[in-house]
C-alpha positions as a printed Julia matrix, in Angstrom:
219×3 Matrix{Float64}:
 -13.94  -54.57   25.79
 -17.38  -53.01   24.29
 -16.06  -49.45   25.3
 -12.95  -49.82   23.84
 -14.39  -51.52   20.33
 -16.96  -48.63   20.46
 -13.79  -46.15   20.58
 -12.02  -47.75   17.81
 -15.18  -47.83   15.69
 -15.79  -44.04   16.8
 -12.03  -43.47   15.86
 -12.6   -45.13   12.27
 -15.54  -43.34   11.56
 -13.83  -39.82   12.26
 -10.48  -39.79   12.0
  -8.66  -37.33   13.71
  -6.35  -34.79   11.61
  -2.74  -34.39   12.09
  -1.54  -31.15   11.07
   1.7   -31.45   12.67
   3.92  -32.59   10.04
   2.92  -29.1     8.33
   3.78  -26.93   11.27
   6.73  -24.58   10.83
  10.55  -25.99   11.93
  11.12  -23.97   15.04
  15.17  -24.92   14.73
  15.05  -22.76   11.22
  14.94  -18.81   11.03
  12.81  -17.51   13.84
  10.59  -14.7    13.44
  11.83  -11.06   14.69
  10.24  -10.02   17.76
   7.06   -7.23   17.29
   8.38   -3.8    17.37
   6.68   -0.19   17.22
   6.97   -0.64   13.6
   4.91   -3.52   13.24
   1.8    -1.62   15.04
   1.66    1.33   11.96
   3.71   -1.41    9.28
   2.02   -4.76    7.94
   5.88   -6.24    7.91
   4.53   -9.54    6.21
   2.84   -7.36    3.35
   3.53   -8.1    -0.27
   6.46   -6.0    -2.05
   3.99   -3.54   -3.79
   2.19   -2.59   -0.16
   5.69   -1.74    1.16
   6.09    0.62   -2.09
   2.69    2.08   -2.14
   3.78    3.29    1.49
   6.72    4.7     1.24
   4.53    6.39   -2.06
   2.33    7.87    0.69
   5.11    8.57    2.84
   6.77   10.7     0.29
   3.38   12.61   -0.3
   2.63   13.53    2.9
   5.92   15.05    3.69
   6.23   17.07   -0.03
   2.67   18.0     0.89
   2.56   18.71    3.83
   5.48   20.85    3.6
   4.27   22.73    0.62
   1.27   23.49    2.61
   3.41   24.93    5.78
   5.35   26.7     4.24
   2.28   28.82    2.09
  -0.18   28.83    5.06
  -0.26   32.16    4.69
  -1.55   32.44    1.15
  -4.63   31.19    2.36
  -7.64   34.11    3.13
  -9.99   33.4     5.88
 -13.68   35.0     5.59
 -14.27   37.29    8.86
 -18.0    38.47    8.54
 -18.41   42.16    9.77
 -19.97   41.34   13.11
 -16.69   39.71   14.55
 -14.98   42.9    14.09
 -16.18   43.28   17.73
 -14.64   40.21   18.93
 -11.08   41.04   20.52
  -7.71   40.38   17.6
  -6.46   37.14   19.63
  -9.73   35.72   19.2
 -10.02   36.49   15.14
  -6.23   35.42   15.04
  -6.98   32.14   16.33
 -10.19   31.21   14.69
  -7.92   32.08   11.05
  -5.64   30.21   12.68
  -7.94   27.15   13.08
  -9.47   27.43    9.92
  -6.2    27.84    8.08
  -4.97   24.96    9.93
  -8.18   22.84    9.12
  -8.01   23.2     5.34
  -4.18   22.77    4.98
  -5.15   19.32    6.87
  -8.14   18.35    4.43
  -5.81   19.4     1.35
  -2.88   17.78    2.35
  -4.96   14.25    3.38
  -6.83   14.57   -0.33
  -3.28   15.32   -2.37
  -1.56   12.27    0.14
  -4.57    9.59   -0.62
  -4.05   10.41   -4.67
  -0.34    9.59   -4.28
  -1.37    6.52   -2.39
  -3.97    5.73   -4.38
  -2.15    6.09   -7.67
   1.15    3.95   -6.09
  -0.87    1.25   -5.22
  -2.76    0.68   -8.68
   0.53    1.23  -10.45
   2.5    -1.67   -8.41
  -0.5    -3.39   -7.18
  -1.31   -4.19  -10.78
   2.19   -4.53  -12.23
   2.63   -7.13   -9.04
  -0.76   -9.28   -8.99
  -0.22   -8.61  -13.0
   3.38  -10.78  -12.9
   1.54  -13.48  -10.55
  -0.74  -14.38  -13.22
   1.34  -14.21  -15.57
   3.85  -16.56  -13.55
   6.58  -14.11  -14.18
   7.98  -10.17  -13.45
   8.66   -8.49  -16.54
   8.91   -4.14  -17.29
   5.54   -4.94  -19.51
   3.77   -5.7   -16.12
   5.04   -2.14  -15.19
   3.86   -0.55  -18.47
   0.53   -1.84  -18.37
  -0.1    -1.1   -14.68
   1.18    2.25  -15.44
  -1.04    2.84  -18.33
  -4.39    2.18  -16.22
  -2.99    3.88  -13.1
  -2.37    7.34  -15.46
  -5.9     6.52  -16.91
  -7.46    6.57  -13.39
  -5.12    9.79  -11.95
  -6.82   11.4   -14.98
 -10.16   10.77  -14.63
 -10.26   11.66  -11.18
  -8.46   14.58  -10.82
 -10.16   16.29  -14.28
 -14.0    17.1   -14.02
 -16.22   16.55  -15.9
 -13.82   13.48  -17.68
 -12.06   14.71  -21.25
 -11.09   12.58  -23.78
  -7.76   14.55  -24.31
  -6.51   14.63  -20.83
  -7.85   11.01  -20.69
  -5.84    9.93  -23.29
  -2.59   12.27  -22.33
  -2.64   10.52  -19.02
  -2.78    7.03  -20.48
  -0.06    7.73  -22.13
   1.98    9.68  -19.95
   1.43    6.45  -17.46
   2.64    3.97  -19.96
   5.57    6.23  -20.96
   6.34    6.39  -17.02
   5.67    2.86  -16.44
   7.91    1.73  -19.42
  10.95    3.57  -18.2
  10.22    2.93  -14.79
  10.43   -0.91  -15.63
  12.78   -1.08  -18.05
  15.5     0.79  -16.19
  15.01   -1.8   -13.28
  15.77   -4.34  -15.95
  18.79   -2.61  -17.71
  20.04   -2.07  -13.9
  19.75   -5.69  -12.53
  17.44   -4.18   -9.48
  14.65   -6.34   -8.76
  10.88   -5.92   -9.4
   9.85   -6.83   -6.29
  11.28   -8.22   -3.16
  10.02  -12.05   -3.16
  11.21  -12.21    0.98
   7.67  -10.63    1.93
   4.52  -13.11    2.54
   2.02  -13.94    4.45
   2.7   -17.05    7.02
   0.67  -18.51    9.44
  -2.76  -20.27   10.07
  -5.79  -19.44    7.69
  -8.94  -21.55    7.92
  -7.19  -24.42    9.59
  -4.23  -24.33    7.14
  -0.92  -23.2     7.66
   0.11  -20.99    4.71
   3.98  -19.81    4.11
   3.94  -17.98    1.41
   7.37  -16.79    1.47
   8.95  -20.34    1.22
   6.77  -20.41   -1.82
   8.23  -17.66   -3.03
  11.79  -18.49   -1.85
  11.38  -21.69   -4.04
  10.03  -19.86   -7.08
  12.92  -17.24   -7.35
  15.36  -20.06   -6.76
  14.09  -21.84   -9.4
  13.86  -19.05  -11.96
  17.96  -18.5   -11.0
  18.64  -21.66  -12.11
């Protein structure tokens, strides 16, 4: 009888935490099995990270392409001594070298494209969630300070005038952009897309939370 009071008082003293009533319904939607697309994809990413992507996507294939396709344009430096050296062996060290700056060039122009996607609808997005709402302002803001930054790192040393003319050109962009979304009906961003799981000993489902908040703002 001492044991078991000393187990009850134990008990009282901590009690133990049921999270169970907060696990996930298994009998609802189940989650897709892992594919090859989840090892290079983040497939419970926010809306804008899906964007910026296919952004980066984009970029590498117009660049990369661009930078096939003139490969030849680009002059390797031979100094006179390797005139000695047989013509496959020249041929393949231009090769290389042409080869190793079309990779550098086409990695820089691809991370500025990246880069610039992901302040443009990284801000317009995390701009609407404080806000509590998606509107084509979030868009022209975001794309105000993401023409500012393509502009400032892209001309050196920094000008005012380019500075300014890329500020602008970024809200101009960002205005249409947004707007024309609104005039057609399409969405801002796709609300399905949210983190859901355990995080610090709480389960977080983001995307009911966001299932709830575009339901409500439908009715």
């Amino acid at each position: 009888m001492a044991s078991n009071s000393k187990a009850d008082a134990k008990t009282d003293s901590f009690p133990i935490r049921s999270d169970v009533e907060s696990l996930p319904d298994e009998s609802q939607k189940r989650r897709a099995p892992f594919t090859i697309y989840d090892v290079f994809f983040w497939r419970d990413a926010p809306d804008w990270y899906h964007k910026t992507f296919l952004c980066a996507g984009f970029g590498l294939c117009y660049y990369g392409m661009r930078q096939y396709l003139s490969r030849h344009e680009l002059e390797v430096f031979l100094p006179p001594r390797a005139q000695v050296l047989p013509k496959e062996m020249r041929e393949g060290y231009a090769q290389t070298q042409r080869f190793k700056y079309g990779l550098l060039k086409v990695g820089k122009e691809t991370t500025l494209v990246a880069g610039t996607a992901g302040i443009y609808y990284g801000g317009a997005y995390y701009l609407g969630k404080y806000r509590g709402f998606h509107d084509w302002t979030n868009f022209t803001a975001s794309g105000g300070v993401a023409g500012t930054a393509l502009a400032l790192y892209t001309i050196r040393p920094p000008r005012l005038r380019t500075t300014v003319f890329g500020s602008v050109l970024g809200l101009v962009v960002g205005t249409v952009s947004g707007y024309g979304m609104k005039a057609l009906g399409i969405p801002y961003f796709d609300e399905s897309h949210g983190f859901e799981g355990w995080w610090l000993g709480e389960y977080i489902n983001e995307k009911a939370a966001n299932a709830n908040k575009a339901e409500k703002e439908v009715a």
